[in-house]
Coordinates of C-alpha atoms in Angstrom, one line a residue:
Chain A
M16 CA 97.5 97.5 90.9
A17 CA 96.9 99.3 87.8
T18 CA 100.5 99.2 86.3
T19 CA 101.3 97.0 83.4
L20 CA 103.3 93.9 84.2
K21 CA 106.2 95.2 82.0
D22 CA 106.9 98.0 84.7
A23 CA 106.2 96.0 87.5
V24 CA 108.8 93.0 86.3
A25 CA 111.4 95.7 85.9
R26 CA 110.9 97.2 89.2
K27 CA 111.0 94.3 91.6
P28 CA 112.5 90.6 91.7
V29 CA 109.7 88.2 90.5
L30 CA 109.4 84.9 92.5
A31 CA 106.5 83.2 90.2
T32 CA 103.8 83.9 87.6
I33 CA 100.8 81.9 88.5
R34 CA 97.9 81.6 86.4
L35 CA 94.3 80.5 87.3
I36 CA 90.8 80.6 86.4
V37 CA 88.6 81.9 88.9
P38 CA 84.8 82.7 88.5
A39 CA 83.7 86.0 88.5
G40 CA 82.9 87.6 92.1
A41 CA 83.3 84.1 93.7
A42 CA 87.0 84.1 94.7
R43 CA 87.4 82.2 98.2
P44 CA 90.1 80.7 99.9
A45 CA 89.4 77.6 98.6
P46 CA 91.0 76.0 95.7
P47 CA 92.1 77.2 92.9
V48 CA 93.1 80.2 94.7
G49 CA 94.0 78.8 98.1
P50 CA 96.9 76.3 97.2
A51 CA 98.4 78.4 94.6
L52 CA 98.7 81.7 96.5
G53 CA 99.4 79.9 99.8
F54 CA 102.1 78.2 98.7
Y55 CA 103.9 81.7 98.2
R56 CA 102.4 83.0 101.4
L57 CA 100.4 85.4 99.6
N58 CA 97.7 87.4 101.4
L59 CA 94.7 85.6 100.3
M60 CA 91.6 87.3 101.6
A61 CA 92.9 90.8 100.2
F62 CA 93.3 89.0 96.5
C63 CA 90.1 87.5 97.0
K64 CA 88.4 90.9 97.9
D65 CA 90.2 93.0 95.3
F66 CA 89.2 90.3 92.6
N67 CA 85.7 90.2 93.6
A68 CA 85.3 93.9 93.4
R69 CA 87.1 94.5 90.2
T70 CA 85.1 91.8 88.5
Q71 CA 81.4 92.9 89.8
K72 CA 80.8 93.9 86.2
Y73 CA 80.9 90.6 84.7
K74 CA 78.4 88.1 84.8
A75 CA 78.7 86.1 88.0
E76 CA 80.7 82.8 87.9
T77 CA 81.8 83.6 84.7
P78 CA 85.5 82.1 84.7
M79 CA 88.0 84.8 84.2
Q80 CA 91.7 84.2 83.6
V81 CA 93.7 86.0 86.0
T82 CA 97.7 86.2 85.9
L83 CA 99.4 87.0 89.4
T84 CA 102.8 88.3 89.7
A85 CA 104.2 87.4 92.8
Y86 CA 107.3 89.3 94.3
K87 CA 110.0 88.0 96.3
D88 CA 108.5 90.5 99.0
S89 CA 105.2 88.5 99.4
T90 CA 103.5 91.3 97.7
F91 CA 101.7 90.1 94.6
E92 CA 99.9 92.1 91.4
F93 CA 97.5 90.7 89.2
V94 CA 95.5 91.3 85.8
V95 CA 92.2 90.1 85.1
K96 CA 91.6 89.0 81.6
S97 CA 88.6 87.7 79.6
P98 CA 87.6 84.0 80.0
P99 CA 89.3 81.7 77.9
V100 CA 88.6 80.9 74.3
S101 CA 87.8 77.2 75.0
W102 CA 85.1 78.3 77.6
F103 CA 83.7 80.4 74.8
L104 CA 83.8 77.6 72.2
K105 CA 82.0 75.4 74.7
K106 CA 79.5 77.6 75.5
A107 CA 78.9 78.5 72.0
A108 CA 79.0 74.6 70.9
G109 CA 76.3 73.7 74.0
I110 CA 79.2 71.1 75.1
E111 CA 80.7 70.3 78.7
T112 CA 84.1 68.8 77.7
A113 CA 86.5 69.3 74.6
S114 CA 87.0 65.9 72.6
G115 CA 89.5 63.3 74.2
R116 CA 90.9 62.7 70.7
P117 CA 90.9 66.0 68.6
G118 CA 91.5 65.2 64.9
H119 CA 89.7 61.9 65.3
N120 CA 86.6 62.5 67.2
M121 CA 84.9 65.8 66.7
V122 CA 82.3 66.7 69.4
S123 CA 80.5 69.6 67.9
S124 CA 80.8 72.1 64.9
L125 CA 80.2 75.8 64.8
T126 CA 80.2 78.5 62.1
L127 CA 82.6 81.2 61.0
R128 CA 80.0 83.5 62.5
H129 CA 80.4 82.2 66.0
V130 CA 84.0 82.6 65.5
Y131 CA 83.8 86.0 64.3
E132 CA 81.5 86.9 67.5
I133 CA 84.4 85.2 69.8
A134 CA 86.8 87.2 68.2
K135 CA 84.9 90.6 68.7
L136 CA 84.2 89.9 72.4
K137 CA 88.1 89.0 72.8
Q138 CA 89.2 92.1 71.4
S139 CA 87.4 94.0 73.7
D140 CA 89.6 92.7 76.2
P141 CA 92.6 94.9 76.6
Y142 CA 95.2 92.4 76.3
C143 CA 94.2 91.2 73.0
K144 CA 93.6 94.5 71.6
H145 CA 96.7 94.6 69.5
M146 CA 95.7 91.7 67.9
S147 CA 93.5 92.1 64.2
I148 CA 90.3 90.2 64.1
E149 CA 91.7 87.9 61.5
A150 CA 94.5 87.0 63.9
L151 CA 92.1 86.6 66.7
C152 CA 90.1 84.4 64.4
K153 CA 93.0 82.0 63.2
S154 CA 93.8 81.5 66.8
I155 CA 90.3 80.5 67.8
I156 CA 90.0 78.3 64.9
G157 CA 93.2 76.5 66.0
T158 CA 92.0 76.4 69.8
A159 CA 88.8 74.7 68.2
N160 CA 90.8 72.3 66.2
S161 CA 92.7 71.2 69.2
M162 CA 89.2 70.7 71.4
G163 CA 87.7 68.6 68.7
I164 CA 85.1 71.2 67.6
E165 CA 84.8 71.3 63.4
I166 CA 84.5 74.7 62.1
V167 CA 82.4 75.1 59.1
K168 CA 81.3 77.9 56.8
D169 CA 77.4 77.2 57.3
L170 CA 75.4 74.8 59.6
Chain B
M9 CA 62.0 83.3 110.4
L10 CA 65.6 82.9 111.6
P11 CA 65.6 80.1 114.1
L12 CA 68.8 79.9 116.0
V13 CA 70.6 76.6 116.1
R14 CA 73.1 75.5 118.4
P15 CA 76.7 75.4 116.6
G16 CA 78.6 72.3 116.6
R17 CA 81.8 73.4 115.0
A18 CA 81.8 76.8 116.9
A19 CA 81.4 75.3 120.5
A20 CA 84.9 73.6 120.6
P21 CA 87.1 76.4 120.2
L22 CA 84.8 78.4 121.9
R23 CA 85.0 76.2 125.3
R24 CA 88.9 76.0 125.1
L25 CA 88.9 79.6 125.4
C26 CA 86.6 79.9 128.3
R27 CA 88.8 77.6 129.9
R28 CA 91.7 79.8 129.3
I29 CA 89.7 82.4 130.7
L30 CA 88.4 80.7 133.7
L31 CA 91.9 79.6 134.7
L32 CA 93.0 83.3 134.5
S33 CA 90.0 84.7 136.3
S34 CA 90.8 82.0 139.1
S35 CA 93.9 83.7 140.1
P36 CA 93.0 87.3 140.3
Q37 CA 95.8 89.8 140.0
T38 CA 95.8 93.7 140.8
P39 CA 95.8 95.2 137.2
S40 CA 98.7 96.7 136.6
P41 CA 99.6 99.9 134.4
S42 CA 102.6 98.3 132.5
S43 CA 101.5 95.4 130.5
S44 CA 104.6 92.9 130.9
S45 CA 101.7 90.6 131.6
S46 CA 100.1 89.2 128.7
P47 CA 97.3 91.2 126.9
Y48 CA 94.8 88.8 128.3
S49 CA 95.1 89.6 131.9
T50 CA 94.7 93.3 131.4
K51 CA 91.5 92.7 129.8
I52 CA 90.2 90.1 131.9
S53 CA 91.1 91.6 135.4
P54 CA 88.8 94.8 134.7
L55 CA 86.1 92.6 134.3
L56 CA 86.7 91.0 137.4
L57 CA 86.6 94.2 139.2
L58 CA 83.4 94.9 137.7
L59 CA 82.1 91.8 138.7
S60 CA 83.7 91.8 142.4
P61 CA 80.6 93.6 143.8
R62 CA 78.8 90.3 143.1
P63 CA 79.6 87.5 145.3
S64 CA 83.0 85.9 144.4
P65 CA 85.5 85.7 141.5
A66 CA 84.2 82.1 141.4
S67 CA 80.8 82.9 140.5
G68 CA 81.9 85.5 138.5
G69 CA 83.6 83.1 136.4
A70 CA 80.6 80.9 136.5
W71 CA 78.6 83.9 135.3
R72 CA 81.2 84.4 132.4
W73 CA 80.6 81.0 131.5
R74 CA 77.0 81.3 130.9
G75 CA 77.7 84.4 129.3
V76 CA 79.7 82.2 126.8
S77 CA 77.1 79.7 126.0
S78 CA 74.4 82.5 125.3
C79 CA 76.9 83.9 122.8
A80 CA 77.1 80.4 121.3
V81 CA 73.2 80.2 120.9
R82 CA 73.0 83.6 119.5
A83 CA 75.9 83.0 116.9
V84 CA 74.0 80.8 114.4
D85 CA 75.6 78.1 113.1
V86 CA 74.0 75.7 111.0
G87 CA 75.9 72.4 111.4
G88 CA 75.0 70.7 108.1
E89 CA 75.8 73.6 106.0
A90 CA 79.2 74.4 107.7
A91 CA 80.4 70.6 107.4
S92 CA 79.8 70.8 103.7
T93 CA 82.1 73.9 103.3
S94 CA 84.7 72.4 105.6
S95 CA 84.6 69.2 103.6
D96 CA 85.0 71.6 100.6
L97 CA 88.2 73.0 102.0
S98 CA 89.6 70.1 103.3
S99 CA 89.5 68.0 100.4
P100 CA 92.9 67.1 98.9
Y101 CA 93.9 68.4 95.7
L102 CA 96.4 67.1 93.2
S103 CA 99.7 68.8 92.8
V104 CA 101.5 68.0 89.4
R105 CA 105.1 69.2 88.8
I106 CA 105.7 69.2 85.4
R107 CA 109.3 69.8 83.5
C108 CA 109.3 71.3 79.9
R109 CA 111.5 73.3 77.9
K110 CA 111.5 77.1 78.7
E111 CA 110.2 78.1 75.5
D112 CA 107.3 75.8 75.7
A113 CA 106.3 76.9 79.3
E114 CA 103.9 79.7 78.2
V115 CA 101.8 77.8 75.5
L116 CA 101.9 74.5 77.6
S117 CA 100.4 76.4 80.5
E118 CA 97.8 77.6 78.2
G119 CA 97.0 74.0 77.2
L120 CA 96.9 72.9 81.0
L121 CA 94.5 75.6 82.1
C122 CA 92.3 74.6 78.9
F123 CA 92.2 71.1 79.9
G124 CA 91.2 70.9 83.2
A125 CA 94.1 72.4 85.6
T126 CA 92.6 75.0 88.0
S127 CA 96.0 76.7 88.4
V128 CA 99.2 76.8 86.7
T129 CA 102.3 78.5 88.3
V130 CA 105.6 79.3 86.7
D131 CA 108.7 79.8 88.7
D132 CA 110.5 82.7 87.6
I133 CA 111.7 82.2 84.4
A134 CA 114.9 84.5 84.6
A135 CA 115.9 82.6 87.5
A136 CA 116.1 79.5 86.1
G137 CA 119.2 80.8 84.5
N138 CA 120.8 78.6 82.1
L139 CA 118.6 75.5 82.3
D140 CA 117.1 74.3 79.3
E141 CA 114.2 73.2 81.3
I142 CA 112.2 74.6 83.9
T143 CA 109.3 73.3 86.4
I144 CA 105.6 74.4 86.2
T145 CA 103.3 73.3 88.9
S146 CA 99.8 72.8 88.3
I147 CA 96.9 72.2 90.5
Y148 CA 94.1 70.1 89.8
A149 CA 90.8 69.1 91.6
H150 CA 90.7 65.7 93.2
G151 CA 89.9 63.1 90.8
E152 CA 90.7 64.8 87.6
D153 CA 92.5 62.5 84.9
V154 CA 96.2 64.3 85.0
D155 CA 97.4 61.9 82.4
S156 CA 95.2 62.6 79.8
S157 CA 94.9 66.4 80.3
V158 CA 98.9 66.6 80.3
S159 CA 98.8 64.7 77.1
N160 CA 96.2 66.6 75.6
A161 CA 97.7 70.0 77.0
A162 CA 101.0 68.9 75.1
S163 CA 99.4 68.2 71.6
S164 CA 97.5 71.2 71.7
A165 CA 100.6 73.2 72.4
G166 CA 102.2 71.5 69.6
L167 CA 104.9 69.4 72.0
E168 CA 106.9 66.5 70.1
Y169 CA 107.6 64.9 73.2
K170 CA 105.4 64.3 76.2
P171 CA 106.4 66.1 79.5
V172 CA 107.7 64.2 82.4
Y173 CA 105.7 65.0 85.6
E174 CA 104.9 63.8 89.0
T175 CA 102.0 63.9 90.8
S176 CA 101.4 64.3 94.7
V177 CA 98.7 64.9 97.0
G178 CA 98.2 68.2 98.8
K179 CA 95.8 68.6 101.9
Q180 CA 93.8 72.1 102.1
C181 CA 94.0 73.2 105.6
D182 CA 97.6 73.7 106.3
W183 CA 98.1 76.8 104.1
V184 CA 95.6 78.8 105.8
T185 CA 97.5 78.7 109.0
V186 CA 100.7 79.2 107.0
V187 CA 99.7 82.5 105.7
Q188 CA 97.9 83.6 108.6
E189 CA 101.5 83.9 110.0
T190 CA 102.3 86.9 107.9
Y191 CA 99.4 89.1 108.9
E192 CA 100.8 92.0 111.1
S193 CA 99.4 94.3 113.4
T194 CA 97.7 97.2 111.7
K195 CA 97.5 100.9 112.8
V196 CA 94.2 102.4 111.7
I197 CA 95.3 105.9 113.3
N198 CA 96.8 107.0 116.5
G199 CA 95.2 105.0 119.2
L200 CA 93.3 102.6 117.2
W201 CA 95.0 99.3 116.3
V202 CA 93.9 95.9 114.7
I203 CA 96.1 93.1 116.3
P204 CA 96.1 89.5 115.1
K205 CA 95.6 86.9 117.9
W206 CA 99.1 85.9 118.0
R207 CA 100.9 89.2 118.0
T208 CA 101.1 91.4 121.0
P209 CA 100.1 95.1 120.5
P210 CA 102.9 97.4 119.9
D211 CA 100.9 99.9 122.0
P212 CA 98.9 98.8 125.1
Q213 CA 97.5 102.3 125.9
A214 CA 95.5 102.4 122.8
I215 CA 92.5 100.8 121.6
N216 CA 93.5 97.3 120.3
I217 CA 91.0 95.3 118.6
I218 CA 92.3 91.8 118.6
I219 CA 91.1 89.6 115.8
N220 CA 91.2 85.6 114.8
P221 CA 90.7 86.0 111.4
G222 CA 90.1 82.2 110.3
L223 CA 88.5 82.3 106.9
A224 CA 86.5 85.3 107.1
F225 CA 87.4 88.8 106.1
G226 CA 88.4 91.9 107.9
T227 CA 91.8 91.6 109.4
G228 CA 92.2 95.3 109.6
E229 CA 94.7 95.4 106.7
H230 CA 92.3 96.3 103.8
P231 CA 91.7 99.9 103.0
T232 CA 88.0 99.4 103.2
T233 CA 88.1 98.3 106.7
K234 CA 90.2 101.0 107.7
L235 CA 87.9 103.6 106.1
C236 CA 84.8 101.9 107.9
L237 CA 87.0 102.0 111.1
L238 CA 87.8 105.7 110.6
L239 CA 84.4 106.2 110.2
L240 CA 83.0 104.6 113.1
R241 CA 85.6 106.4 115.1
E242 CA 84.1 109.8 113.9
T243 CA 80.4 108.9 114.5
V244 CA 80.1 106.8 117.5
K245 CA 79.6 109.1 120.3
G246 CA 78.0 106.9 122.8
G247 CA 75.2 104.4 123.3
E248 CA 74.2 104.0 119.7
R249 CA 73.0 101.0 118.1
L250 CA 75.0 99.3 115.4
L251 CA 74.5 97.2 112.8
D252 CA 77.4 95.4 110.8
Y253 CA 75.8 93.8 107.8
G254 CA 78.1 91.6 106.5
T255 CA 80.3 91.2 109.6
G256 CA 83.2 88.9 108.6
T257 CA 85.1 88.7 111.5
G258 CA 83.0 91.1 113.3
V259 CA 85.7 93.8 113.4
L260 CA 83.4 96.7 113.0
G261 CA 81.1 95.7 115.6
I262 CA 83.9 95.0 117.9
A263 CA 85.3 98.3 117.3
A264 CA 82.0 100.2 117.7
L265 CA 81.9 98.8 121.2
K266 CA 85.4 99.8 122.1
V267 CA 86.0 103.0 120.3
S268 CA 86.2 106.4 121.9
C269 CA 86.9 104.5 125.2
L270 CA 89.0 106.7 127.5
V271 CA 92.7 105.5 128.0
L272 CA 92.2 106.1 131.9
L273 CA 89.8 103.1 131.9
V274 CA 92.0 100.6 132.5
Y275 CA 90.5 100.4 136.3
Y276 CA 87.2 101.3 135.3
Y277 CA 85.3 99.6 132.6
L278 CA 83.1 102.2 131.5
Q279 CA 81.4 101.9 127.9
M280 CA 81.6 105.0 126.0
G281 CA 81.2 103.5 123.1
A282 CA 78.2 102.2 121.2
A283 CA 75.5 100.3 123.1
L284 CA 74.8 97.4 121.0
S285 CA 76.3 96.1 118.0
T286 CA 74.7 93.6 115.8
G287 CA 76.3 91.8 113.0
I288 CA 74.7 89.5 110.5
D289 CA 76.5 87.3 107.7
I290 CA 75.4 84.8 105.3
D291 CA 78.6 82.7 105.7
P292 CA 78.7 80.4 108.8
Q293 CA 82.2 80.9 109.1
A294 CA 82.1 84.5 109.5
V295 CA 79.7 84.1 112.2
T296 CA 82.0 81.4 114.0
S297 CA 84.9 83.7 113.5
A298 CA 83.3 86.8 114.7
C299 CA 81.8 85.0 117.9
E300 CA 85.6 84.0 118.8
N301 CA 86.7 87.5 118.1
M302 CA 83.9 88.8 120.3
M303 CA 85.5 86.5 123.3
L304 CA 88.7 87.5 122.4
N305 CA 88.0 91.0 122.9
G306 CA 86.2 90.3 126.3
I307 CA 82.8 91.6 124.9
D308 CA 79.6 90.7 126.9
S309 CA 76.9 88.6 124.4
N310 CA 74.3 91.0 125.4
K311 CA 76.5 93.8 124.1
M312 CA 76.9 92.2 120.7
L313 CA 74.7 89.8 118.8
L314 CA 75.3 87.8 115.7
Y315 CA 73.0 86.4 113.1
L316 CA 73.5 84.3 110.2
V317 CA 71.2 85.1 107.7
P318 CA 70.3 83.3 104.8
T319 CA 71.3 84.3 101.2
N320 CA 68.2 85.2 100.0
A321 CA 68.1 88.6 102.2
Q322 CA 63.9 88.1 102.3
A323 CA 63.9 86.0 105.4
A324 CA 63.1 82.9 104.2
C325 CA 62.0 79.8 106.4
F326 CA 65.3 77.9 107.2
P327 CA 64.6 74.3 106.8
N328 CA 67.2 72.6 109.6
I329 CA 66.0 73.8 113.2
D330 CA 67.8 72.2 115.9
K331 CA 65.6 71.2 118.7
S332 CA 68.2 71.7 121.5
E333 CA 66.9 73.4 124.4
E334 CA 69.2 76.1 123.7
N335 CA 67.4 76.9 120.8
K336 CA 66.0 80.1 120.9
P337 CA 63.3 80.7 118.1
T338 CA 62.8 84.3 118.9
G339 CA 66.0 85.0 117.7
G340 CA 65.1 85.8 113.8
L341 CA 61.8 87.8 115.1
E342 CA 64.4 89.8 117.2
L343 CA 66.5 90.9 114.2
K344 CA 63.2 91.7 112.0
S345 CA 61.7 93.4 114.6
S346 CA 64.9 95.6 115.0
K347 CA 64.4 97.1 111.4
G348 CA 64.4 100.7 111.5
S349 CA 66.0 101.0 114.9
Y350 CA 69.6 101.2 114.1
D351 CA 71.7 104.5 114.6
I352 CA 74.5 103.1 112.2
V353 CA 74.6 100.5 109.5
A354 CA 78.0 99.6 108.2
A355 CA 77.9 97.3 105.2
N356 CA 81.4 96.6 103.6
I357 CA 80.8 93.9 101.1
L358 CA 80.8 94.3 97.3
L359 CA 79.2 96.1 94.6
N360 CA 76.7 93.7 93.5
P361 CA 75.2 92.8 96.7
L362 CA 75.2 96.4 97.8
L363 CA 73.0 97.4 94.4
E364 CA 70.9 94.6 95.2
L365 CA 70.3 95.1 98.8
V366 CA 69.8 98.7 98.9
E367 CA 66.2 98.5 100.5
D368 CA 67.5 95.6 103.2
I369 CA 70.2 97.9 104.1
I370 CA 68.5 101.0 104.4
G371 CA 65.6 99.4 106.2
Y372 CA 67.7 98.6 109.1
A373 CA 68.5 102.3 109.8
K374 CA 66.2 104.6 111.6
P375 CA 65.2 107.9 110.2
G376 CA 68.2 110.1 110.0
G377 CA 70.4 107.2 111.1
I378 CA 73.9 106.9 109.3
V379 CA 74.2 104.4 106.8
A380 CA 78.0 103.4 105.4
V381 CA 78.6 101.4 102.5
S382 CA 82.2 100.1 101.6
G383 CA 83.8 97.2 99.5
I384 CA 83.6 99.4 96.4
L385 CA 86.5 100.9 94.1
T386 CA 86.4 104.7 93.4
E387 CA 85.3 103.9 89.6
Q388 CA 82.2 102.0 91.2
V389 CA 80.9 105.1 93.4
P390 CA 78.8 106.7 90.9
K391 CA 76.8 103.5 90.6
V392 CA 76.2 103.3 94.4
E393 CA 75.8 106.7 94.7
E394 CA 72.9 106.7 92.3
A395 CA 71.0 103.5 94.0
Y396 CA 71.4 105.1 97.5
S397 CA 70.6 108.6 96.7
R398 CA 66.9 107.7 96.6
Y399 CA 67.0 107.1 100.4
L400 CA 70.2 108.9 101.7
E401 CA 70.9 112.7 102.0
N402 CA 74.1 114.3 102.9
I403 CA 76.1 111.7 101.0
S404 CA 79.9 111.9 101.5
V405 CA 82.4 109.6 99.9
S406 CA 86.1 109.1 101.4
E407 CA 88.9 107.2 100.0
I408 CA 91.7 105.3 100.2
D409 CA 94.0 103.7 97.8
G410 CA 91.2 103.6 95.2
W411 CA 88.6 101.8 97.6
A412 CA 86.0 104.1 98.6
C413 CA 83.3 104.5 101.5
L414 CA 80.0 106.5 100.8
Q415 CA 78.0 107.6 103.8
G416 CA 74.9 109.3 104.3
S417 CA 72.0 109.5 106.6
R418 CA 68.4 108.2 105.9
K419 CA 66.0 110.3 104.8
A420 CA 62.8 110.7 107.1

């Protein structure tokens, strides 16, 4: 389970790539896990137990991004990544849903300070380590714009 | 207080099972060493022999039935809560198949997840070959606005076109049984197997634990279950009382009762295993599953008790009490009063609950009793050791495949 995705792909034929958002420590056979994995006949309970054990160190119920690689022989591997940027932004801005018409309706605004903090958190995620803080900030600002959150220098 | 409630959902499958057992018991057959007959007959007939000193097979069957209903009582199943979780699982979901260009798949999946999809699946890109377009399957909770989600995702991904998609409604229940077909019989060690209900045991002479997992955890395939089963095999000598904390399918409780049974005893049903197993869990489905598995393995209801405990481990007052005559309000008291009396306590759950419930888990063991905790990764062992070393001595850790099991004996 600890091998990188690149090795995995080179080794076995891949059936599908599944991306999910699952609350930490709370994976159950119900949706979103159930239908997505059940469709490919993957061992649901094994995934739930494994995922829950690995996400014990995070705050419970934080939505974690999981990328599963399902192989043709019904085995699978998965990697757990940090929560999506949109979740961080929503938490920072204190809103529940993003804007329906980004660019036209702005729902909230955040400062560059917020963006920087989020970028630092994202950098601790092993899958974003290769990006510089600047690149991360730019991508976060991009996501914020697509959600209708305005980024200002100072509130 | 843990009032016991008559199970609504548990009763029906149990009754079906009992009818099957009664049918078999009504035609008593001499047990044959060769198991060309179904696994059930070799299990039931020894029981009948045990009962034959009593009046007749018919009344033996009736006794069996009474055993079933008292099992049903002990297995607490709060009807209301069970209904709500099952409605959760059987509510339909929306499955959306979206076609888009290969290059955009990655970005579009990100966007979809951002805007309300609960999961996004991309069929293998390499296999799509020379096709320009591929299909993404996305799953949404029922009632979500798929249209706006897809268009928002498309615009945030920077696509100039709006991808074509089609929606279909999926039902939950089907895939659970579908996945179950893939479960195989698992050999824990020579002479000890865990068999799913729909398979025949490859080695009829071995100790076979028959499990119908349902939605509970514990099919025997997971390394932590194996670790615990091996530990039970070593520590159960005969006559112990076991507590299975977080029982799931009840596999550990059943194993403790069966383990170290001599092979010869197809004719005799002499128990060399533990004297009594108690399983507790916070999930009503686990208790249901454990009760069913108890029946599948022919365990008497006075050998194995099951309790549903509230999530807050400090026993709080359960608000809904069923006033039927089968209700035994003393059940909760029995559990509480049994604190400090178990020879073996096994807890195969997760790191955080283990750390929070240290005192509760240790409290059930008698001084000098063995406490085994699992469901932890090797890297999580130091934390668990630190928390438990206050109460346990002679701590040892066993590992399979990156998963660990920590055991020790309770300090006096």
